PDB file of C-alpha atoms in Angstrom:
ATOM      1  CA  MET A   1      79.657  96.231  97.034  1.00 43.00           C
ATOM      2  CA  ALA A   2      80.120  94.697 100.622  1.00 52.00           C
ATOM      3  CA  GLY A   3      83.974  95.287 102.313  1.00 56.00           C
ATOM      4  CA  PRO A   4      86.021  92.359 103.441  1.00 67.00           C
ATOM      5  CA  ARG A   5      84.854  90.328 105.985  1.00 86.00           C
ATOM      6  CA  LEU A   6      86.891  91.467 108.923  1.00 92.00           C
ATOM      7  CA  GLY A   7      87.070  88.452 112.206  1.00 96.00           C
ATOM      8  CA  THR A   8      89.333  87.769 114.816  1.00 97.00           C
ATOM      9  CA  PHE A   9      92.408  85.378 114.916  1.00 98.00           C
ATOM     10  CA  ASP A  10      90.541  82.908 116.719  1.00 98.00           C
ATOM     11  CA  GLU A  11      87.843  83.019 114.420  1.00 97.00           C
ATOM     12  CA  LEU A  12      90.985  82.493 111.641  1.00 98.00           C
ATOM     13  CA  LEU A  13      92.449  79.376 113.269  1.00 98.00           C
ATOM     14  CA  GLU A  14      88.707  77.958 113.430  1.00 97.00           C
ATOM     15  CA  ILE A  15      88.934  77.707 109.786  1.00 96.00           C
ATOM     16  CA  THR A  16      92.600  76.419 109.444  1.00 97.00           C
ATOM     17  CA  GLU A  17      94.091  72.964 109.421  1.00 97.00           C
ATOM     18  CA  GLU A  18      94.179  71.743 113.086  1.00 97.00           C
ATOM     19  CA  SER A  19      97.402  70.619 112.567  1.00 97.00           C
ATOM     20  CA  LEU A  20      98.880  74.087 111.622  1.00 98.00           C
ATOM     21  CA  ARG A  21      96.933  76.149 114.361  1.00 98.00           C
ATOM     22  CA  PRO A  22     100.472  76.014 116.507  1.00 98.00           C
ATOM     23  CA  ILE A  23     102.216  77.417 113.377  1.00 98.00           C
ATOM     24  CA  ALA A  24     100.187  80.103 112.991  1.00 98.00           C
ATOM     25  CA  SER A  25     100.026  80.775 116.719  1.00 98.00           C
ATOM     26  CA  ALA A  26     103.469  80.698 116.243  1.00 98.00           C
ATOM     27  CA  LEU A  27     104.053  83.152 114.150  1.00 98.00           C
ATOM     28  CA  ARG A  28     101.496  85.850 115.404  1.00 98.00           C
ATOM     29  CA  GLU A  29     103.152  86.100 118.512  1.00 98.00           C
ATOM     30  CA  MET A  30     106.228  86.170 117.275  1.00 97.00           C
ATOM     31  CA  VAL A  31     105.660  89.296 115.370  1.00 98.00           C
ATOM     32  CA  PHE A  32     103.940  90.928 118.310  1.00 98.00           C
ATOM     33  CA  GLU A  33     107.011  90.003 119.888  1.00 97.00           C
ATOM     34  CA  VAL A  34     108.643  91.963 117.427  1.00 97.00           C
ATOM     35  CA  ASP A  35     105.962  94.857 117.146  1.00 97.00           C
ATOM     36  CA  PRO A  36     104.108  94.942 120.372  1.00 97.00           C
ATOM     37  CA  ASN A  37     102.161  98.188 118.712  1.00 95.00           C
ATOM     38  CA  VAL A  38     101.236  95.901 115.898  1.00 97.00           C
ATOM     39  CA  PHE A  39      97.822  96.411 113.556  1.00 96.00           C
ATOM     40  CA  GLU A  40      96.309  92.974 113.411  1.00 97.00           C
ATOM     41  CA  THR A  41      93.833  93.015 110.495  1.00 96.00           C
ATOM     42  CA  VAL A  42      92.031  89.608 110.082  1.00 97.00           C
ATOM     43  CA  ARG A  43      90.341  89.103 106.677  1.00 95.00           C
ATOM     44  CA  LEU A  44      88.346  85.963 106.631  1.00 95.00           C
ATOM     45  CA  GLY A  45      87.316  86.026 103.073  1.00 92.00           C
ATOM     46  CA  ASP A  46      91.371  86.291 102.792  1.00 93.00           C
ATOM     47  CA  ARG A  47      91.630  83.762 104.973  1.00 96.00           C
ATOM     48  CA  ALA A  48      94.083  86.017 106.283  1.00 97.00           C
ATOM     49  CA  ALA A  49      95.873  87.910 108.721  1.00 97.00           C
ATOM     50  CA  THR A  50      97.598  91.417 108.000  1.00 97.00           C
ATOM     51  CA  TYR A  51      99.845  93.155 110.309  1.00 97.00           C
ATOM     52  CA  GLY A  52     100.941  96.884 110.051  1.00 97.00           C
ATOM     53  CA  VAL A  53     101.790 100.288 111.426  1.00 94.00           C
ATOM     54  CA  GLY A  54      97.684 100.812 109.970  1.00 89.00           C
ATOM     55  CA  PRO A  55      94.715  98.840 109.658  1.00 86.00           C
ATOM     56  CA  ARG A  56      94.905  98.992 105.922  1.00 85.00           C
ATOM     57  CA  LYS A  57      96.411  95.859 104.027  1.00 87.00           C
ATOM     58  CA  MET A  58      98.582  97.110 101.224  1.00 85.00           C
ATOM     59  CA  ILE A  59      99.444 100.559 102.758  1.00 89.00           C
ATOM     60  CA  ASP A  60     100.705  99.891 105.871  1.00 93.00           C
ATOM     61  CA  GLY A  61     100.717  96.173 106.019  1.00 95.00           C
ATOM     62  CA  TYR A  62     104.514  94.729 106.303  1.00 97.00           C
ATOM     63  CA  ALA A  63     103.591  91.095 106.652  1.00 98.00           C
ATOM     64  CA  TYR A  64     100.679  88.144 106.709  1.00 98.00           C
ATOM     65  CA  VAL A  65     100.275  85.387 107.719  1.00 98.00           C
ATOM     66  CA  LEU A  66      98.245  82.861 105.231  1.00 98.00           C
ATOM     67  CA  PRO A  67      97.457  79.423 106.223  1.00 98.00           C
ATOM     68  CA  TYR A  68      97.430  76.805 103.555  1.00 97.00           C
ATOM     69  CA  LYS A  69      96.402  72.746 104.022  1.00 96.00           C
ATOM     70  CA  LYS A  70     100.085  72.144 104.532  1.00 97.00           C
ATOM     71  CA  TRP A  71     101.885  75.060 105.567  1.00 98.00           C
ATOM     72  CA  VAL A  72     101.548  78.662 106.414  1.00 98.00           C
ATOM     73  CA  ASN A  73     102.816  80.927 104.366  1.00 98.00           C
ATOM     74  CA  LEU A  74     104.685  84.337 106.119  1.00 98.00           C
ATOM     75  CA  GLY A  75     104.457  87.114 103.923  1.00 97.00           C
ATOM     76  CA  PHE A  76     105.677  90.319 102.889  1.00 97.00           C
ATOM     77  CA  TYR A  77     103.890  93.435 100.923  1.00 95.00           C
ATOM     78  CA  GLN A  78     107.575  94.526 100.148  1.00 94.00           C
ATOM     79  CA  GLY A  79     109.301  91.573 100.616  1.00 95.00           C
ATOM     80  CA  VAL A  80     111.212  92.394  97.098  1.00 95.00           C
ATOM     81  CA  GLU A  81     112.979  94.916  99.324  1.00 95.00           C
ATOM     82  CA  LEU A  82     114.449  93.159 102.061  1.00 96.00           C
ATOM     83  CA  ALA A  83     117.272  91.300 102.575  1.00 95.00           C
ATOM     84  CA  ASP A  84     117.589  87.823 102.319  1.00 96.00           C
ATOM     85  CA  PRO A  85     120.919  85.725 103.343  1.00 93.00           C
ATOM     86  CA  GLU A  86     119.539  82.874 103.952  1.00 95.00           C
ATOM     87  CA  GLY A  87     116.982  82.845 100.534  1.00 95.00           C
ATOM     88  CA  LEU A  88     113.769  81.751 102.632  1.00 96.00           C
ATOM     89  CA  LEU A  89     111.576  84.070 100.362  1.00 97.00           C
ATOM     90  CA  GLU A  90     109.988  82.668  97.560  1.00 95.00           C
ATOM     91  CA  VAL A  91     107.945  84.823  94.898  1.00 89.00           C
ATOM     92  CA  THR A  92     104.774  85.369  95.095  1.00 75.00           C
ATOM     93  CA  GLY A  93     103.829  88.590  92.426  1.00 82.00           C
ATOM     94  CA  ALA A  94     106.155  92.032  91.654  1.00 89.00           C
ATOM     95  CA  ARG A  95     106.674  93.232  94.968  1.00 93.00           C
ATOM     96  CA  MET A  96     105.643  90.471  97.564  1.00 95.00           C
ATOM     97  CA  ARG A  97     107.239  87.661  98.923  1.00 97.00           C
ATOM     98  CA  HIS A  98     106.995  84.971 101.287  1.00 97.00           C
ATOM     99  CA  VAL A  99     108.290  81.758 103.221  1.00 98.00           C
ATOM    100  CA  LYS A 100     106.607  78.564 103.466  1.00 97.00           C
ATOM    101  CA  VAL A 101     106.624  77.912 107.050  1.00 98.00           C
ATOM    102  CA  ARG A 102     105.765  73.802 107.899  1.00 97.00           C
ATOM    103  CA  SER A 103     106.637  73.711 111.965  1.00 95.00           C
ATOM    104  CA  PRO A 104     106.613  75.700 114.983  1.00 93.00           C
ATOM    105  CA  GLY A 105     110.411  74.721 114.498  1.00 94.00           C
ATOM    106  CA  ASP A 106     110.769  77.280 111.216  1.00 95.00           C
ATOM    107  CA  VAL A 107     109.259  80.294 113.229  1.00 96.00           C
ATOM    108  CA  ALA A 108     112.301  80.084 115.493  1.00 94.00           C
ATOM    109  CA  ARG A 109     114.630  80.442 113.181  1.00 95.00           C
ATOM    110  CA  SER A 110     116.411  83.856 113.287  1.00 96.00           C
ATOM    111  CA  ALA A 111     116.089  84.277 110.218  1.00 97.00           C
ATOM    112  CA  VAL A 112     112.251  84.417 109.609  1.00 97.00           C
ATOM    113  CA  ARG A 113     112.260  86.853 113.122  1.00 97.00           C
ATOM    114  CA  THR A 114     114.606  89.030 111.303  1.00 97.00           C
ATOM    115  CA  LEU A 115     112.500  88.630 107.721  1.00 98.00           C
ATOM    116  CA  VAL A 116     109.936  90.636 110.176  1.00 98.00           C
ATOM    117  CA  GLU A 117     112.012  92.860 111.784  1.00 98.00           C
ATOM    118  CA  GLY A 118     113.066  93.988 108.681  1.00 97.00           C
ATOM    119  CA  ALA A 119     109.471  94.405 107.501  1.00 97.00           C
ATOM    120  CA  LEU A 120     108.728  96.517 109.860  1.00 97.00           C
ATOM    121  CA  GLU A 121     111.422  98.617 109.319  1.00 96.00           C
ATOM    122  CA  LEU A 122     111.031  99.052 105.527  1.00 95.00           C
ATOM    123  CA  ARG A 123     107.543 100.279 106.597  1.00 95.00           C
ATOM    124  CA  LYS A 124     107.944 102.860 108.895  1.00 93.00           C
ATOM    125  CA  ALA A 125     110.386 104.244 106.833  1.00 91.00           C
ATOM    126  CA  THR A 126     107.797 103.926 103.414  1.00 83.00           C
ATOM    127  CA  ALA A 127     104.973 105.176 106.069  1.00 74.00           C
ATOM    128  CA  ARG A 128     107.312 108.359 107.258  1.00 61.00           C
ATOM    129  CA  ARG A 129     107.889 109.685 103.119  1.00 57.00           C
ATOM    130  CA  MET A 130     103.620 109.238 102.502  1.00 53.00           C
ATOM    131  CA  PRO A 131     101.981 112.329 103.228  1.00 49.00           C
TER     132      PRO A 131
END
């Protein structure tokens, strides 16, 4: 069985709606500002980029960028545990949560950056507890 098709962020942008490319790029830039040592893993089969403390999606990842047709999800693998005083997070699954980002201005909101910072700290704390 073949593994996931990995690629680059530029390749992800190529398969993203043109109007959403600036949003996806701004999200990526903000994640790198928050975490200059971030591992970026682009899975073209998932049409998403994962950001983490290592390359593994669910174990190391703390956030992901997933473009759709009309917005870009900024998702969080441990989102259920994040403080969200502005109520930005939407339910994705049992543990995951996401924010629908519809404009570059949404990326600039301090609450969005705070979610990324919280997700990073939470993942670091979780990683320290793992053998």
